[in-house]
């Protein structure tokens, strides 16, 4: 029996192709988009302004394609980590409630190829790319879906390694036929895959976050293998070609490791690297990952580091850690069958 394809994740142009193939009226594409993205229905039968006959035609080959999370863990700070099954794999998403914001951190791959030393997802290895449908399902299928104010593509995987699916999902979130969100509500994070970065900056208006973690090339290479293929210098050089003084923002993620990237030489190297680029730095407390051999910088040193960068005109903040007790904080997402945290 033919497996039905998902309607969620299809752009309006793709829906037009679907209705054309099914010999349905062209306006049906907009009706379907309205039902799945605005009215959030979960079955084709609920699309009541489409005739019964045409609904049957659609249902022969397609389903809405939403699937609920199979597990939810809640942190003492209110953060929730959702587990989704994707075919024979699993992915995680993190819901972060705040006073005036409700953010969902979504995954774009099962595992990750980048193998950063400090990241549990990288230690899991890579299993599969997520489709646009599987990315959006994380947003549409959690109980807090309609409360969301922001989405960050900072979960499992490297978004620019799965760029077509990521861009399709962003188009649906920001287009009038979709959720009609402002691009300012969405941030996509990357270690700096240059080909994908160039495309993203042209094809999307959403915010960008670059995983930097060390401004000194040889030291960055020790913790981030991507430095060999696409250096942070080449990434920043590319970013300087674009204007980030308006609505679009670029930020740099900087996880702090004791004695490795938290000294004056790193402050100076960051100031030199980012000179002339309108940006901000988010300092992140390191959450211990087994077998990494890394230790986190103490809070007083993080505050000193932040103040030194701010003195040099680089807006720098310390990101509040959320969900560490349920392994939902930065760098901790992993769905490896054997729980690596048993080794802790």
mmCIF file of C-alpha atoms in Angstrom:
data_model
loop_
_atom_site.group_PDB
_atom_site.id
_atom_site.type_symbol
_atom_site.label_atom_id
_atom_site.label_comp_id
_atom_site.label_asym_id
_atom_site.label_seq_id
_atom_site.Cartn_x
_atom_site.Cartn_y
_atom_site.Cartn_z
ATOM 1 C CA UNK A 1 0.000 0.000 0.000
ATOM 2 C CA UNK A 2 1.314 3.436 -0.983
ATOM 3 C CA UNK A 3 2.395 5.564 1.952
ATOM 4 C CA UNK A 4 0.499 8.833 1.965
ATOM 5 C CA UNK A 5 2.487 12.043 1.605
ATOM 6 C CA UNK A 6 2.225 14.920 4.080
ATOM 7 C CA UNK A 7 0.498 18.171 3.151
ATOM 8 C CA UNK A 8 2.125 20.035 6.042
ATOM 9 C CA UNK A 9 5.492 21.233 4.788
ATOM 10 C CA UNK A 10 4.346 21.943 1.243
ATOM 11 C CA UNK A 11 4.644 25.524 0.033
ATOM 12 C CA UNK A 12 1.783 27.135 -1.884
ATOM 13 C CA UNK A 13 3.595 26.451 -5.166
ATOM 14 C CA UNK A 14 3.961 22.796 -4.232
ATOM 15 C CA UNK A 15 0.280 22.611 -3.267
ATOM 16 C CA UNK A 16 -0.602 24.048 -6.674
ATOM 17 C CA UNK A 17 1.341 21.207 -8.270
ATOM 18 C CA UNK A 18 -0.537 18.704 -6.103
ATOM 19 C CA UNK A 19 -4.007 19.941 -7.088
ATOM 20 C CA UNK A 20 -2.953 20.106 -10.732
ATOM 21 C CA UNK A 21 -1.821 16.461 -10.607
ATOM 22 C CA UNK A 22 -5.154 15.506 -9.027
ATOM 23 C CA UNK A 23 -7.091 17.534 -11.662
ATOM 24 C CA UNK A 24 -8.654 19.732 -8.989
ATOM 25 C CA UNK A 25 -9.501 23.444 -9.384
ATOM 26 C CA UNK A 26 -6.399 25.642 -8.972
ATOM 27 C CA UNK A 27 -7.956 27.579 -6.079
ATOM 28 C CA UNK A 28 -8.013 24.354 -4.041
ATOM 29 C CA UNK A 29 -4.310 24.859 -3.283
ATOM 30 C CA UNK A 30 -5.052 28.045 -1.357
ATOM 31 C CA UNK A 31 -7.939 26.349 0.424
ATOM 32 C CA UNK A 32 -5.680 23.507 1.579
ATOM 33 C CA UNK A 33 -3.019 25.968 2.755
ATOM 34 C CA UNK A 34 -5.662 27.870 4.706
ATOM 35 C CA UNK A 35 -6.911 24.719 6.406
ATOM 36 C CA UNK A 36 -3.538 23.309 7.427
ATOM 37 C CA UNK A 37 -1.600 26.481 8.249
ATOM 38 C CA UNK A 38 -4.250 28.885 9.541
ATOM 39 C CA UNK A 39 -7.034 26.641 10.834
ATOM 40 C CA UNK A 40 -4.575 23.914 11.869
ATOM 41 C CA UNK A 41 -6.770 20.936 10.968
ATOM 42 C CA UNK A 42 -5.376 17.431 11.419
ATOM 43 C CA UNK A 43 -7.320 15.592 8.698
ATOM 44 C CA UNK A 44 -8.414 16.199 5.110
ATOM 45 C CA UNK A 45 -12.027 15.428 6.129
ATOM 46 C CA UNK A 46 -12.101 18.670 8.136
ATOM 47 C CA UNK A 47 -11.579 20.767 4.977
ATOM 48 C CA UNK A 48 -15.299 21.385 4.615
ATOM 49 C CA UNK A 49 -15.227 23.986 1.817
ATOM 50 C CA UNK A 50 -13.710 21.360 -0.484
ATOM 51 C CA UNK A 51 -16.236 18.941 -1.963
ATOM 52 C CA UNK A 52 -16.473 15.410 -0.565
ATOM 53 C CA UNK A 53 -15.407 13.975 -3.916
ATOM 54 C CA UNK A 54 -12.331 16.195 -4.079
ATOM 55 C CA UNK A 55 -11.451 15.459 -0.460
ATOM 56 C CA UNK A 56 -11.529 11.780 -1.312
ATOM 57 C CA UNK A 57 -9.171 12.407 -4.233
ATOM 58 C CA UNK A 58 -6.763 14.225 -1.937
ATOM 59 C CA UNK A 59 -7.019 11.561 0.779
ATOM 60 C CA UNK A 60 -6.102 8.766 -1.627
ATOM 61 C CA UNK A 61 -2.541 10.087 -1.818
ATOM 62 C CA UNK A 62 -2.132 12.677 0.962
ATOM 63 C CA UNK A 63 -2.720 13.240 4.667
ATOM 64 C CA UNK A 64 -2.225 16.367 6.758
ATOM 65 C CA UNK A 65 0.768 14.612 8.264
ATOM 66 C CA UNK A 66 0.882 15.870 11.847
ATOM 67 C CA UNK A 67 2.032 13.543 14.623
ATOM 68 C CA UNK A 68 2.043 14.347 18.328
ATOM 69 C CA UNK A 69 5.172 14.073 20.481
ATOM 70 C CA UNK A 70 5.527 10.692 22.147
ATOM 71 C CA UNK A 71 7.083 12.019 25.337
ATOM 72 C CA UNK A 72 7.436 15.243 27.301
ATOM 73 C CA UNK A 73 9.857 16.041 30.143
ATOM 74 C CA UNK A 74 9.376 19.191 32.203
ATOM 75 C CA UNK A 75 12.166 21.068 33.963
ATOM 76 C CA UNK A 76 11.908 22.701 37.362
ATOM 77 C CA UNK A 77 12.207 26.048 35.505
ATOM 78 C CA UNK A 78 9.186 25.321 33.262
ATOM 79 C CA UNK A 79 11.167 24.323 30.175
ATOM 80 C CA UNK A 80 9.711 21.318 28.348
ATOM 81 C CA UNK A 81 11.555 18.843 26.140
ATOM 82 C CA UNK A 82 9.463 17.001 23.570
ATOM 83 C CA UNK A 83 10.439 13.722 21.934
ATOM 84 C CA UNK A 84 9.148 12.998 18.415
ATOM 85 C CA UNK A 85 9.391 9.776 16.451
ATOM 86 C CA UNK A 86 10.448 10.258 12.829
ATOM 87 C CA UNK A 87 10.232 6.973 10.911
ATOM 88 C CA UNK A 88 12.655 4.742 12.845
ATOM 89 C CA UNK A 89 14.457 7.678 14.469
ATOM 90 C CA UNK A 90 13.832 10.185 17.240
ATOM 91 C CA UNK A 91 14.331 13.933 17.551
ATOM 92 C CA UNK A 92 13.931 16.448 20.355
ATOM 93 C CA UNK A 93 12.478 19.962 20.564
ATOM 94 C CA UNK A 94 12.581 22.338 23.516
ATOM 95 C CA UNK A 95 9.817 24.729 24.597
ATOM 96 C CA UNK A 96 11.102 27.680 26.645
ATOM 97 C CA UNK A 97 8.436 29.811 28.374
ATOM 98 C CA UNK A 98 9.314 33.293 29.614
ATOM 99 C CA UNK A 99 7.330 36.239 30.951
ATOM 100 C CA UNK A 100 6.620 37.798 27.554
ATOM 101 C CA UNK A 101 8.011 35.181 25.149
ATOM 102 C CA UNK A 102 7.370 31.558 24.332
ATOM 103 C CA UNK A 103 10.187 30.073 22.257
ATOM 104 C CA UNK A 104 10.477 26.679 20.604
ATOM 105 C CA UNK A 105 13.905 25.301 19.720
ATOM 106 C CA UNK A 106 13.494 22.921 16.767
ATOM 107 C CA UNK A 107 15.696 20.245 15.226
ATOM 108 C CA UNK A 108 16.565 19.995 11.534
ATOM 109 C CA UNK A 109 18.345 16.624 11.439
ATOM 110 C CA UNK A 110 18.470 13.339 13.308
ATOM 111 C CA UNK A 111 21.881 13.735 14.904
ATOM 112 C CA UNK A 112 24.569 15.900 13.285
ATOM 113 C CA UNK A 113 27.631 15.552 11.051
ATOM 114 C CA UNK A 114 29.588 18.462 12.512
ATOM 115 C CA UNK A 115 31.027 16.546 15.499
ATOM 116 C CA UNK A 116 31.764 19.561 17.694
ATOM 117 C CA UNK A 117 33.655 18.359 20.769
ATOM 118 C CA UNK A 118 31.283 19.967 23.275
ATOM 119 C CA UNK A 119 27.955 18.857 21.769
ATOM 120 C CA UNK A 120 26.003 15.708 22.667
ATOM 121 C CA UNK A 121 24.180 15.735 19.323
ATOM 122 C CA UNK A 122 27.497 15.593 17.477
ATOM 123 C CA UNK A 123 28.568 12.585 19.541
ATOM 124 C CA UNK A 124 25.392 10.840 18.432
ATOM 125 C CA UNK A 125 26.474 11.002 14.795
ATOM 126 C CA UNK A 126 24.230 11.649 11.785
ATOM 127 C CA UNK A 127 21.238 9.501 10.817
ATOM 128 C CA UNK A 128 18.882 11.510 8.577
ATOM 129 C CA UNK A 129 17.765 14.894 7.265
ATOM 130 C CA UNK A 130 14.344 16.099 8.352
ATOM 131 C CA UNK A 131 11.814 17.117 5.718
ATOM 132 C CA UNK A 132 10.075 20.496 5.894
ATOM 133 C CA UNK A 133 7.048 18.562 7.154
ATOM 134 C CA UNK A 134 9.051 16.998 10.002
ATOM 135 C CA UNK A 135 10.511 20.375 10.960
ATOM 136 C CA UNK A 136 7.110 22.084 10.996
ATOM 137 C CA UNK A 137 5.470 19.182 12.811
ATOM 138 C CA UNK A 138 7.520 20.139 15.873
ATOM 139 C CA UNK A 139 5.940 23.595 15.770
ATOM 140 C CA UNK A 140 2.358 22.556 14.968
ATOM 141 C CA UNK A 141 2.069 19.499 17.220
ATOM 142 C CA UNK A 142 3.027 20.683 20.698
ATOM 143 C CA UNK A 143 0.233 21.788 23.061
ATOM 144 C CA UNK A 144 1.737 25.305 23.242
ATOM 145 C CA UNK A 145 1.812 25.701 19.459
ATOM 146 C CA UNK A 146 -0.482 28.713 19.251
ATOM 147 C CA UNK A 147 1.253 30.433 22.183
ATOM 148 C CA UNK A 148 4.616 30.565 20.409
ATOM 149 C CA UNK A 149 6.149 33.986 19.871
ATOM 150 C CA UNK A 150 9.534 32.811 18.555
ATOM 151 C CA UNK A 151 11.196 29.817 16.927
ATOM 152 C CA UNK A 152 14.923 29.112 16.929
ATOM 153 C CA UNK A 153 16.540 26.523 14.681
ATOM 154 C CA UNK A 154 19.089 25.542 17.313
ATOM 155 C CA UNK A 155 18.105 21.967 18.120
ATOM 156 C CA UNK A 156 19.612 18.775 16.773
ATOM 157 C CA UNK A 157 21.488 19.106 13.481
ATOM 158 C CA UNK A 158 23.127 21.745 11.291
ATOM 159 C CA UNK A 159 20.399 23.739 9.482
ATOM 160 C CA UNK A 160 22.600 24.732 6.536
ATOM 161 C CA UNK A 161 23.400 21.061 5.897
ATOM 162 C CA UNK A 162 19.662 20.578 5.240
ATOM 163 C CA UNK A 163 18.984 23.965 3.713
ATOM 164 C CA UNK A 164 16.228 23.165 1.208
ATOM 165 C CA UNK A 165 13.970 21.767 3.924
ATOM 166 C CA UNK A 166 14.856 24.617 6.275
ATOM 167 C CA UNK A 167 14.097 27.293 3.672
ATOM 168 C CA UNK A 168 10.771 25.656 2.766
ATOM 169 C CA UNK A 169 9.757 25.611 6.426
ATOM 170 C CA UNK A 170 10.791 29.263 6.855
ATOM 171 C CA UNK A 171 8.810 30.253 3.772
ATOM 172 C CA UNK A 172 5.676 28.637 5.217
ATOM 173 C CA UNK A 173 6.162 30.287 8.618
ATOM 174 C CA UNK A 174 6.609 33.767 7.133
ATOM 175 C CA UNK A 175 4.367 33.769 4.024
ATOM 176 C CA UNK A 176 0.839 35.185 3.939
ATOM 177 C CA UNK A 177 -0.598 31.794 2.983
ATOM 178 C CA UNK A 178 1.170 30.228 5.995
ATOM 179 C CA UNK A 179 1.547 31.566 9.521
ATOM 180 C CA UNK A 180 2.437 35.070 8.278
ATOM 181 C CA UNK A 181 5.050 35.511 10.998
ATOM 182 C CA UNK A 182 7.551 38.330 10.857
ATOM 183 C CA UNK A 183 11.042 36.973 10.021
ATOM 184 C CA UNK A 184 12.173 38.782 13.184
ATOM 185 C CA UNK A 185 10.510 36.046 15.216
ATOM 186 C CA UNK A 186 12.820 33.357 13.824
ATOM 187 C CA UNK A 187 16.553 32.720 14.259
ATOM 188 C CA UNK A 188 18.548 30.054 12.429
ATOM 189 C CA UNK A 189 21.864 28.899 13.874
ATOM 190 C CA UNK A 190 24.845 27.484 11.961
ATOM 191 C CA UNK A 191 28.452 26.515 12.571
ATOM 192 C CA UNK A 192 29.233 28.427 9.380
ATOM 193 C CA UNK A 193 28.716 26.247 6.303
ATOM 194 C CA UNK A 194 29.635 28.921 3.784
ATOM 195 C CA UNK A 195 27.662 27.739 0.709
ATOM 196 C CA UNK A 196 24.509 27.436 2.793
ATOM 197 C CA UNK A 197 25.187 30.733 4.545
ATOM 198 C CA UNK A 198 25.370 32.585 1.233
ATOM 199 C CA UNK A 199 22.061 31.112 0.076
ATOM 200 C CA UNK A 200 20.361 31.757 3.392
ATOM 201 C CA UNK A 201 21.314 35.417 3.459
ATOM 202 C CA UNK A 202 19.781 35.903 0.008
ATOM 203 C CA UNK A 203 16.734 33.640 0.265
ATOM 204 C CA UNK A 204 15.589 34.376 3.824
ATOM 205 C CA UNK A 205 15.143 37.476 5.984
ATOM 206 C CA UNK A 206 15.208 35.636 9.316
ATOM 207 C CA UNK A 207 17.847 36.297 11.957
ATOM 208 C CA UNK A 208 21.157 34.454 11.926
ATOM 209 C CA UNK A 209 23.236 33.006 14.770
ATOM 210 C CA UNK A 210 26.748 31.703 14.147
ATOM 211 C CA UNK A 211 28.363 29.169 16.489
ATOM 212 C CA UNK A 212 31.755 30.776 17.078
ATOM 213 C CA UNK A 213 33.095 29.468 20.434
ATOM 214 C CA UNK A 214 36.715 30.491 19.771
ATOM 215 C CA UNK A 215 38.118 33.319 17.610
ATOM 216 C CA UNK A 216 41.622 31.830 17.367
ATOM 217 C CA UNK A 217 41.719 29.505 14.306
ATOM 218 C CA UNK A 218 43.982 26.783 15.687
ATOM 219 C CA UNK A 219 42.054 26.644 18.957
ATOM 220 C CA UNK A 220 38.659 26.630 17.229
ATOM 221 C CA UNK A 221 39.794 23.731 15.056
ATOM 222 C CA UNK A 222 40.453 21.671 18.194
ATOM 223 C CA UNK A 223 36.785 21.825 19.186
ATOM 224 C CA UNK A 224 35.033 22.433 15.836
ATOM 225 C CA UNK A 225 36.193 20.380 12.817
ATOM 226 C CA UNK A 226 34.234 22.696 10.477
ATOM 227 C CA UNK A 227 37.009 25.282 10.963
ATOM 228 C CA UNK A 228 39.185 23.285 8.524
ATOM 229 C CA UNK A 229 36.674 23.498 5.659
ATOM 230 C CA UNK A 230 35.077 26.899 6.371
ATOM 231 C CA UNK A 231 37.092 29.084 8.722
ATOM 232 C CA UNK A 232 35.409 31.555 11.026
ATOM 233 C CA UNK A 233 37.439 34.290 9.311
ATOM 234 C CA UNK A 234 35.855 33.457 5.938
ATOM 235 C CA UNK A 235 32.401 33.351 7.532
ATOM 236 C CA UNK A 236 32.808 36.791 9.118
ATOM 237 C CA UNK A 237 34.278 38.171 5.886
ATOM 238 C CA UNK A 238 31.128 37.028 4.082
ATOM 239 C CA UNK A 239 28.870 38.532 6.754
ATOM 240 C CA UNK A 240 30.563 41.910 6.398
ATOM 241 C CA UNK A 241 29.147 42.128 2.861
ATOM 242 C CA UNK A 242 25.628 42.444 4.296
ATOM 243 C CA UNK A 243 23.878 45.180 6.230
ATOM 244 C CA UNK A 244 22.803 44.087 9.708
ATOM 245 C CA UNK A 245 22.061 47.562 11.015
ATOM 246 C CA UNK A 246 18.346 47.298 10.217
ATOM 247 C CA UNK A 247 15.719 44.737 11.186
ATOM 248 C CA UNK A 248 17.803 41.639 10.506
ATOM 249 C CA UNK A 249 20.235 40.635 13.233
ATOM 250 C CA UNK A 250 23.367 38.496 13.343
ATOM 251 C CA UNK A 251 24.609 37.119 16.640
ATOM 252 C CA UNK A 252 27.427 34.817 17.687
ATOM 253 C CA UNK A 253 27.019 31.913 20.090
ATOM 254 C CA UNK A 254 29.998 31.537 22.423
ATOM 255 C CA UNK A 255 30.045 28.612 24.852
ATOM 256 C CA UNK A 256 32.684 29.262 27.507
ATOM 257 C CA UNK A 257 35.267 26.647 28.496
ATOM 258 C CA UNK A 258 37.534 27.101 31.490
ATOM 259 C CA UNK A 259 40.994 28.194 30.417
ATOM 260 C CA UNK A 260 40.335 27.461 26.728
ATOM 261 C CA UNK A 261 38.429 30.448 25.354
ATOM 262 C CA UNK A 262 37.888 32.807 28.286
ATOM 263 C CA UNK A 263 41.155 34.780 28.487
ATOM 264 C CA UNK A 264 42.167 38.314 27.473
ATOM 265 C CA UNK A 265 43.708 37.026 24.238
ATOM 266 C CA UNK A 266 40.265 35.742 23.253
ATOM 267 C CA UNK A 267 38.643 39.086 24.049
ATOM 268 C CA UNK A 268 41.210 40.814 21.845
ATOM 269 C CA UNK A 269 40.853 38.259 19.045
ATOM 270 C CA UNK A 270 37.070 38.608 19.092
ATOM 271 C CA UNK A 271 37.289 42.393 18.943
ATOM 272 C CA UNK A 272 39.634 42.166 15.967
ATOM 273 C CA UNK A 273 37.604 39.495 14.156
ATOM 274 C CA UNK A 274 34.265 41.279 14.528
ATOM 275 C CA UNK A 275 35.507 44.831 13.982
ATOM 276 C CA UNK A 276 33.160 46.638 11.619
ATOM 277 C CA UNK A 277 30.326 44.092 11.865
ATOM 278 C CA UNK A 278 27.042 45.082 13.516
ATOM 279 C CA UNK A 279 26.426 42.104 15.797
ATOM 280 C CA UNK A 280 26.043 40.792 19.325
ATOM 281 C CA UNK A 281 27.619 37.916 21.266
ATOM 282 C CA UNK A 282 25.672 35.511 23.469
ATOM 283 C CA UNK A 283 27.866 33.880 26.099
ATOM 284 C CA UNK A 284 26.650 30.398 27.016
ATOM 285 C CA UNK A 285 27.453 28.405 30.104
ATOM 286 C CA UNK A 286 28.928 25.022 29.197
ATOM 287 C CA UNK A 287 26.792 22.046 30.138
ATOM 288 C CA UNK A 288 28.974 19.010 30.677
ATOM 289 C CA UNK A 289 28.967 16.349 27.958
ATOM 290 C CA UNK A 290 30.582 12.960 28.712
ATOM 291 C CA UNK A 291 34.046 12.279 27.276
ATOM 292 C CA UNK A 292 34.589 15.854 26.093
ATOM 293 C CA UNK A 293 37.274 16.597 28.708
ATOM 294 C CA UNK A 294 35.993 20.183 28.914
ATOM 295 C CA UNK A 295 35.086 22.274 31.951
ATOM 296 C CA UNK A 296 32.829 25.299 32.063
ATOM 297 C CA UNK A 297 34.020 28.812 32.867
ATOM 298 C CA UNK A 298 32.954 30.110 36.278
ATOM 299 C CA UNK A 299 30.305 32.818 36.326
ATOM 300 C CA UNK A 300 32.645 35.565 37.640
ATOM 301 C CA UNK A 301 35.006 34.974 34.724
ATOM 302 C CA UNK A 302 32.061 34.991 32.304
ATOM 303 C CA UNK A 303 30.954 38.340 33.687
ATOM 304 C CA UNK A 304 34.477 39.742 33.322
ATOM 305 C CA UNK A 305 34.625 38.458 29.740
ATOM 306 C CA UNK A 306 31.248 40.050 28.961
ATOM 307 C CA UNK A 307 32.296 43.392 30.436
ATOM 308 C CA UNK A 308 35.576 43.449 28.493
ATOM 309 C CA UNK A 309 33.755 42.864 25.214
ATOM 310 C CA UNK A 310 31.140 45.497 26.007
ATOM 311 C CA UNK A 311 33.966 47.978 26.722
ATOM 312 C CA UNK A 312 35.168 47.339 23.177
ATOM 313 C CA UNK A 313 31.778 48.171 21.706
ATOM 314 C CA UNK A 314 30.569 44.594 21.126
ATOM 315 C CA UNK A 315 27.149 44.081 22.674
ATOM 316 C CA UNK A 316 27.559 40.967 24.799
ATOM 317 C CA UNK A 317 25.148 39.182 27.114
ATOM 318 C CA UNK A 318 25.175 35.983 29.173
ATOM 319 C CA UNK A 319 22.382 33.685 28.102
ATOM 320 C CA UNK A 320 20.301 32.291 30.921
ATOM 321 C CA UNK A 321 20.589 28.510 31.083
ATOM 322 C CA UNK A 322 17.264 26.669 30.825
ATOM 323 C CA UNK A 323 16.263 23.038 31.169
ATOM 324 C CA UNK A 324 19.603 21.628 32.253
ATOM 325 C CA UNK A 325 18.000 19.156 34.667
ATOM 326 C CA UNK A 326 16.169 17.452 31.754
ATOM 327 C CA UNK A 327 19.148 17.689 29.349
ATOM 328 C CA UNK A 328 17.377 20.344 27.288
ATOM 329 C CA UNK A 329 20.026 23.079 27.579
ATOM 330 C CA UNK A 330 22.427 24.133 24.805
ATOM 331 C CA UNK A 331 24.490 21.247 23.490
ATOM 332 C CA UNK A 332 22.673 18.526 25.424
ATOM 333 C CA UNK A 333 20.096 17.241 22.925
ATOM 334 C CA UNK A 334 20.632 13.614 22.007
ATOM 335 C CA UNK A 335 18.372 10.693 21.123
ATOM 336 C CA UNK A 336 21.057 8.046 21.029
ATOM 337 C CA UNK A 337 19.465 4.760 22.086
ATOM 338 C CA UNK A 338 21.938 4.180 24.877
ATOM 339 C CA UNK A 339 21.624 7.252 27.061
ATOM 340 C CA UNK A 340 25.099 8.801 27.184
ATOM 341 C CA UNK A 341 24.245 10.521 30.441
ATOM 342 C CA UNK A 342 24.323 7.186 32.250
ATOM 343 C CA UNK A 343 28.097 7.632 32.129
ATOM 344 C CA UNK A 344 27.985 10.814 34.172
#
